[in-house]
């Protein structure tokens, strides 16, 4: 089974948690897109959902495939969000934002009663941090914000490199009009402490650590998909 087939298996199992009439947050990325394709098939068969997309990219795919959408302002409380992740540990703390959608993804997840994360098993790790942590920063004062992040990280014993994300020759711009710093800090033993420190820096708009948001993970490997509940 290749990685794409694993993503489809995870998306298939996650789809079984979606009930007729649900208000659904719809994630971003290649795994979430497999979910959108499967969901669209069900919708074509008469299944009813209202979706809130977590990015312009996801919105375009949903429109193309006929999945009904609303904005989060029109439907501010959601039953379930299904989304991918770049890394997850057994507590279901996530690193997200590889596709640059972390801000809307976090807002949508926080507005949902439940979040199910879908992933291939290569993303399940003992300790987060092999994947660079995306940090969304305001365009104004980006250099100062970067210095503040470096200082905060050093205080927590985290060192490493940070790179402004590029899109070709241009700086990558999020749907919200911000930049992304990809921070390669290595192992992140205390995600809560790093999250608090980052939220204390004014130029940081949001970061890709999702703590206490995912209620379930569906992880797929060679043997198919399995459900993981958060460990204490
Ligand atoms: O910003 C993007 C999202 O957080 C994605 O859910 C994450 O990057 C995983 O994407 P993929 O399923 O393509 O690996």
Short mmCIF file of C-alpha atoms and ligand atoms in Angstrom, two decimals:
data_model
loop_
_atom_site.label_atom_id
_atom_site.label_comp_id
_atom_site.label_asym_id
_atom_site.label_seq_id
_atom_site.Cartn_x
_atom_site.Cartn_y
_atom_site.Cartn_z
CA UNK A 1 0.00 0.00 0.00
CA UNK A 2 1.52 3.37 -0.94
CA UNK A 3 1.16 6.54 1.11
CA UNK A 4 -1.76 7.81 -0.95
CA UNK A 5 -3.67 4.56 -0.39
CA UNK A 6 -3.02 4.86 3.35
CA UNK A 7 -4.43 8.39 3.32
CA UNK A 8 -7.53 7.11 1.53
CA UNK A 9 -7.95 4.29 4.09
CA UNK A 10 -7.73 6.81 6.95
CA UNK A 11 -10.20 9.12 5.21
CA UNK A 12 -12.63 6.23 4.60
CA UNK A 13 -12.70 5.25 8.27
CA UNK A 14 -13.04 8.88 9.37
CA UNK A 15 -15.99 9.28 7.02
CA UNK A 16 -17.88 6.65 9.02
CA UNK A 17 -17.98 9.16 11.92
CA UNK A 18 -19.80 11.73 9.80
CA UNK A 19 -23.54 11.65 10.32
CA UNK A 20 -26.29 12.93 8.06
CA UNK A 21 -27.02 16.58 8.76
CA UNK A 22 -23.70 17.32 10.48
CA UNK A 23 -22.01 20.72 10.52
CA UNK A 24 -18.52 19.78 9.44
CA UNK A 25 -15.13 21.50 9.55
CA UNK A 26 -13.15 20.41 6.51
CA UNK A 27 -9.36 20.35 6.75
CA UNK A 28 -6.57 21.19 4.36
CA UNK A 29 -3.84 19.14 2.71
CA UNK A 30 -3.47 15.99 0.65
CA UNK A 31 -5.05 13.71 3.30
CA UNK A 32 -7.99 16.04 3.91
CA UNK A 33 -8.48 16.21 0.15
CA UNK A 34 -8.91 12.43 -0.01
CA UNK A 35 -11.59 12.86 2.63
CA UNK A 36 -13.28 15.60 0.56
CA UNK A 37 -13.37 13.32 -2.49
CA UNK A 38 -15.04 10.51 -0.51
CA UNK A 39 -17.42 12.93 1.17
CA UNK A 40 -18.39 14.37 -2.22
CA UNK A 41 -19.36 10.90 -3.44
CA UNK A 42 -21.67 10.50 -0.44
CA UNK A 43 -23.13 13.96 -0.95
CA UNK A 44 -23.83 13.10 -4.59
CA UNK A 45 -25.80 10.12 -3.26
CA UNK A 46 -28.05 12.35 -1.13
CA UNK A 47 -26.06 12.58 2.13
CA UNK A 48 -26.51 16.01 3.72
CA UNK A 49 -23.71 17.99 5.36
CA UNK A 50 -22.79 21.64 5.62
CA UNK A 51 -19.06 22.20 5.48
CA UNK A 52 -16.78 24.99 6.67
CA UNK A 53 -13.48 24.88 4.76
CA UNK A 54 -10.19 25.60 6.52
CA UNK A 55 -8.53 27.18 3.47
CA UNK A 56 -9.23 28.70 0.09
CA UNK A 57 -7.67 25.58 -1.44
CA UNK A 58 -10.13 23.29 0.33
CA UNK A 59 -13.00 25.64 -0.52
CA UNK A 60 -12.14 25.41 -4.23
CA UNK A 61 -12.07 21.60 -4.14
CA UNK A 62 -15.38 21.43 -2.27
CA UNK A 63 -17.04 23.76 -4.76
CA UNK A 64 -15.63 21.77 -7.67
CA UNK A 65 -16.93 18.48 -6.21
CA UNK A 66 -20.29 19.80 -5.01
CA UNK A 67 -19.80 19.71 -1.22
CA UNK A 68 -22.09 22.42 0.25
CA UNK A 69 -20.20 25.13 2.12
CA UNK A 70 -20.92 27.87 4.60
CA UNK A 71 -18.63 30.36 6.26
CA UNK A 72 -17.71 29.96 9.93
CA UNK A 73 -19.57 33.19 10.65
CA UNK A 74 -22.74 31.74 9.14
CA UNK A 75 -22.27 28.50 11.10
CA UNK A 76 -20.03 29.24 14.09
CA UNK A 77 -20.58 25.99 15.99
CA UNK A 78 -19.61 22.75 14.34
CA UNK A 79 -20.21 19.09 15.19
CA UNK A 80 -17.00 17.64 13.85
CA UNK A 81 -13.82 18.66 12.06
CA UNK A 82 -11.81 16.20 10.01
CA UNK A 83 -8.29 17.30 9.18
CA UNK A 84 -4.79 16.01 8.46
CA UNK A 85 -1.58 16.66 10.39
CA UNK A 86 2.14 16.80 9.77
CA UNK A 87 2.96 14.95 12.99
CA UNK A 88 1.00 13.53 15.90
CA UNK A 89 1.98 11.90 19.17
CA UNK A 90 -0.02 9.47 21.31
CA UNK A 91 -1.57 12.27 23.35
CA UNK A 92 -2.88 13.55 20.00
CA UNK A 93 -0.87 16.71 20.19
CA UNK A 94 -0.30 17.72 16.59
CA UNK A 95 2.02 19.72 14.42
CA UNK A 96 0.02 21.27 11.60
CA UNK A 97 0.57 23.97 9.03
CA UNK A 98 2.71 22.25 6.43
CA UNK A 99 0.22 23.56 3.89
CA UNK A 100 0.07 26.97 5.54
CA UNK A 101 -3.52 26.68 6.75
CA UNK A 102 -2.86 26.37 10.49
CA UNK A 103 -4.65 29.54 11.60
CA UNK A 104 -7.99 28.78 9.99
CA UNK A 105 -7.57 25.11 10.85
CA UNK A 106 -7.13 25.92 14.53
CA UNK A 107 -10.06 28.35 14.59
CA UNK A 108 -12.31 25.78 12.92
CA UNK A 109 -11.11 22.93 15.18
CA UNK A 110 -11.74 25.07 18.26
CA UNK A 111 -15.28 25.79 17.04
CA UNK A 112 -16.00 22.06 16.69
CA UNK A 113 -17.30 19.70 19.34
CA UNK A 114 -14.86 17.06 18.08
CA UNK A 115 -11.84 16.87 15.82
CA UNK A 116 -10.69 13.69 14.11
CA UNK A 117 -7.20 13.78 12.68
CA UNK A 118 -6.42 11.56 9.72
CA UNK A 119 -2.91 10.50 8.75
CA UNK A 120 -0.69 7.80 7.38
CA UNK A 121 1.29 6.05 10.10
CA UNK A 122 4.62 7.68 9.17
CA UNK A 123 3.32 10.78 10.96
CA UNK A 124 2.79 9.09 14.32
CA UNK A 125 5.84 9.84 16.51
CA UNK A 126 6.97 9.39 20.12
CA UNK A 127 7.97 13.05 20.49
CA UNK A 128 7.02 15.89 18.18
CA UNK A 129 9.61 17.94 16.40
CA UNK A 130 11.18 16.08 13.50
CA UNK A 131 8.78 18.10 11.34
CA UNK A 132 9.61 21.84 11.44
CA UNK A 133 7.03 23.77 13.45
CA UNK A 134 5.16 26.31 11.30
CA UNK A 135 4.73 29.66 13.07
CA UNK A 136 2.44 32.19 11.40
CA UNK A 137 3.72 35.75 11.94
CA UNK A 138 2.50 39.20 11.12
CA UNK A 139 4.16 40.79 8.10
CA UNK A 140 4.96 43.90 10.17
CA UNK A 141 8.14 43.56 12.19
CA UNK A 142 8.94 40.06 11.02
CA UNK A 143 12.63 40.32 11.91
CA UNK A 144 11.88 41.48 15.46
CA UNK A 145 9.33 38.71 15.86
CA UNK A 146 11.85 36.16 14.68
CA UNK A 147 14.41 37.37 17.24
CA UNK A 148 11.79 37.17 20.00
CA UNK A 149 10.93 33.60 18.97
CA UNK A 150 14.61 32.62 19.02
CA UNK A 151 15.04 34.07 22.52
CA UNK A 152 11.90 32.36 23.81
CA UNK A 153 13.00 29.05 22.33
CA UNK A 154 16.48 29.27 23.87
CA UNK A 155 14.89 29.88 27.29
CA UNK A 156 13.10 26.56 26.84
CA UNK A 157 16.33 24.83 25.81
CA UNK A 158 15.31 24.71 22.16
CA UNK A 159 17.78 25.74 19.49
CA UNK A 160 17.83 25.30 15.77
CA UNK A 161 17.21 27.12 12.56
CA UNK A 162 14.20 29.06 11.35
CA UNK A 163 13.36 29.81 7.74
CA UNK A 164 10.74 32.07 6.24
CA UNK A 165 8.64 29.89 4.00
CA UNK A 166 8.97 30.61 0.30
CA UNK A 167 6.64 30.02 -2.63
CA UNK A 168 8.92 29.97 -5.64
CA UNK A 169 10.87 33.24 -5.58
CA UNK A 170 8.30 34.95 -3.34
CA UNK A 171 7.61 34.73 0.36
CA UNK A 172 4.74 32.35 1.06
CA UNK A 173 1.61 34.23 2.12
CA UNK A 174 -1.15 32.54 4.13
CA UNK A 175 -4.88 32.94 3.38
CA UNK A 176 -4.87 35.51 6.20
CA UNK A 177 -2.06 37.56 4.62
CA UNK A 178 0.73 36.50 7.00
CA UNK A 179 4.17 34.92 6.67
CA UNK A 180 5.22 31.53 7.98
CA UNK A 181 8.44 30.80 9.83
CA UNK A 182 9.33 27.10 9.78
CA UNK A 183 11.18 26.41 13.01
CA UNK A 184 13.44 23.36 13.15
CA UNK A 185 13.88 23.13 16.91
CA UNK A 186 14.27 19.35 16.98
CA UNK A 187 12.46 17.37 19.67
CA UNK A 188 9.74 19.36 21.46
CA UNK A 189 9.45 17.71 24.90
CA UNK A 190 7.03 20.31 26.31
CA UNK A 191 4.58 21.48 23.66
CA UNK A 192 2.45 23.37 26.22
CA UNK A 193 5.41 25.48 27.37
CA UNK A 194 6.42 26.28 23.80
CA UNK A 195 2.83 27.14 22.91
CA UNK A 196 2.54 29.53 25.87
CA UNK A 197 5.86 31.18 25.02
CA UNK A 198 4.91 31.69 21.38
CA UNK A 199 1.50 33.11 22.29
CA UNK A 200 3.31 35.66 24.47
CA UNK A 201 5.04 37.21 21.45
CA UNK A 202 2.93 39.98 19.88
CA UNK A 203 4.00 39.34 16.25
CA UNK A 204 3.09 35.66 16.44
CA UNK A 205 -0.36 35.22 14.94
CA UNK A 206 -0.59 31.47 15.66
CA UNK A 207 1.56 28.38 15.68
CA UNK A 208 1.09 24.85 14.41
CA UNK A 209 0.99 23.03 17.76
CA UNK A 210 -2.56 21.73 18.27
CA UNK A 211 -2.92 20.78 21.92
CA UNK A 212 -6.07 19.19 23.32
CA UNK A 213 -8.03 19.75 20.12
CA UNK A 214 -8.03 16.30 18.52
CA UNK A 215 -10.40 13.85 20.15
CA UNK A 216 -9.51 10.90 17.94
CA UNK A 217 -6.94 9.97 15.30
CA UNK A 218 -7.39 7.60 12.41
CA UNK A 219 -3.98 6.35 11.34
CA UNK A 220 -3.47 4.06 8.37
CA UNK A 221 -0.56 1.74 7.61
CA UNK A 222 0.10 -1.40 5.59
CA UNK A 223 -2.52 -3.33 7.60
CA UNK A 224 -5.26 -0.75 7.13
CA UNK A 225 -6.64 2.04 9.30
CA UNK A 226 -6.94 2.06 13.08
CA UNK A 227 -8.38 4.46 15.62
CA UNK A 228 -6.19 6.00 18.31
CA UNK A 229 -7.66 7.68 21.36
CA UNK A 230 -5.54 10.24 23.20
CA UNK A 231 -3.39 8.71 25.94
CA UNK A 232 -3.17 10.53 29.26
O1 LIG B 1 -1.63 23.55 6.61
C1 LIG B 1 -1.86 22.38 6.31
C2 LIG B 1 -2.39 21.38 7.19
O2 LIG B 1 -2.07 21.53 8.54
C3 LIG B 1 -2.31 19.93 6.73
O3 LIG B 1 -3.36 19.27 7.36
C4 LIG B 1 -1.00 19.24 7.05
O4 LIG B 1 0.06 19.96 6.49
C5 LIG B 1 -1.00 17.79 6.53
O5 LIG B 1 -1.05 17.81 5.15
P1 LIG B 1 -0.93 16.48 4.29
O6 LIG B 1 -2.14 15.69 4.55
O7 LIG B 1 -0.81 16.96 2.87
O8 LIG B 1 0.33 15.79 4.74
#
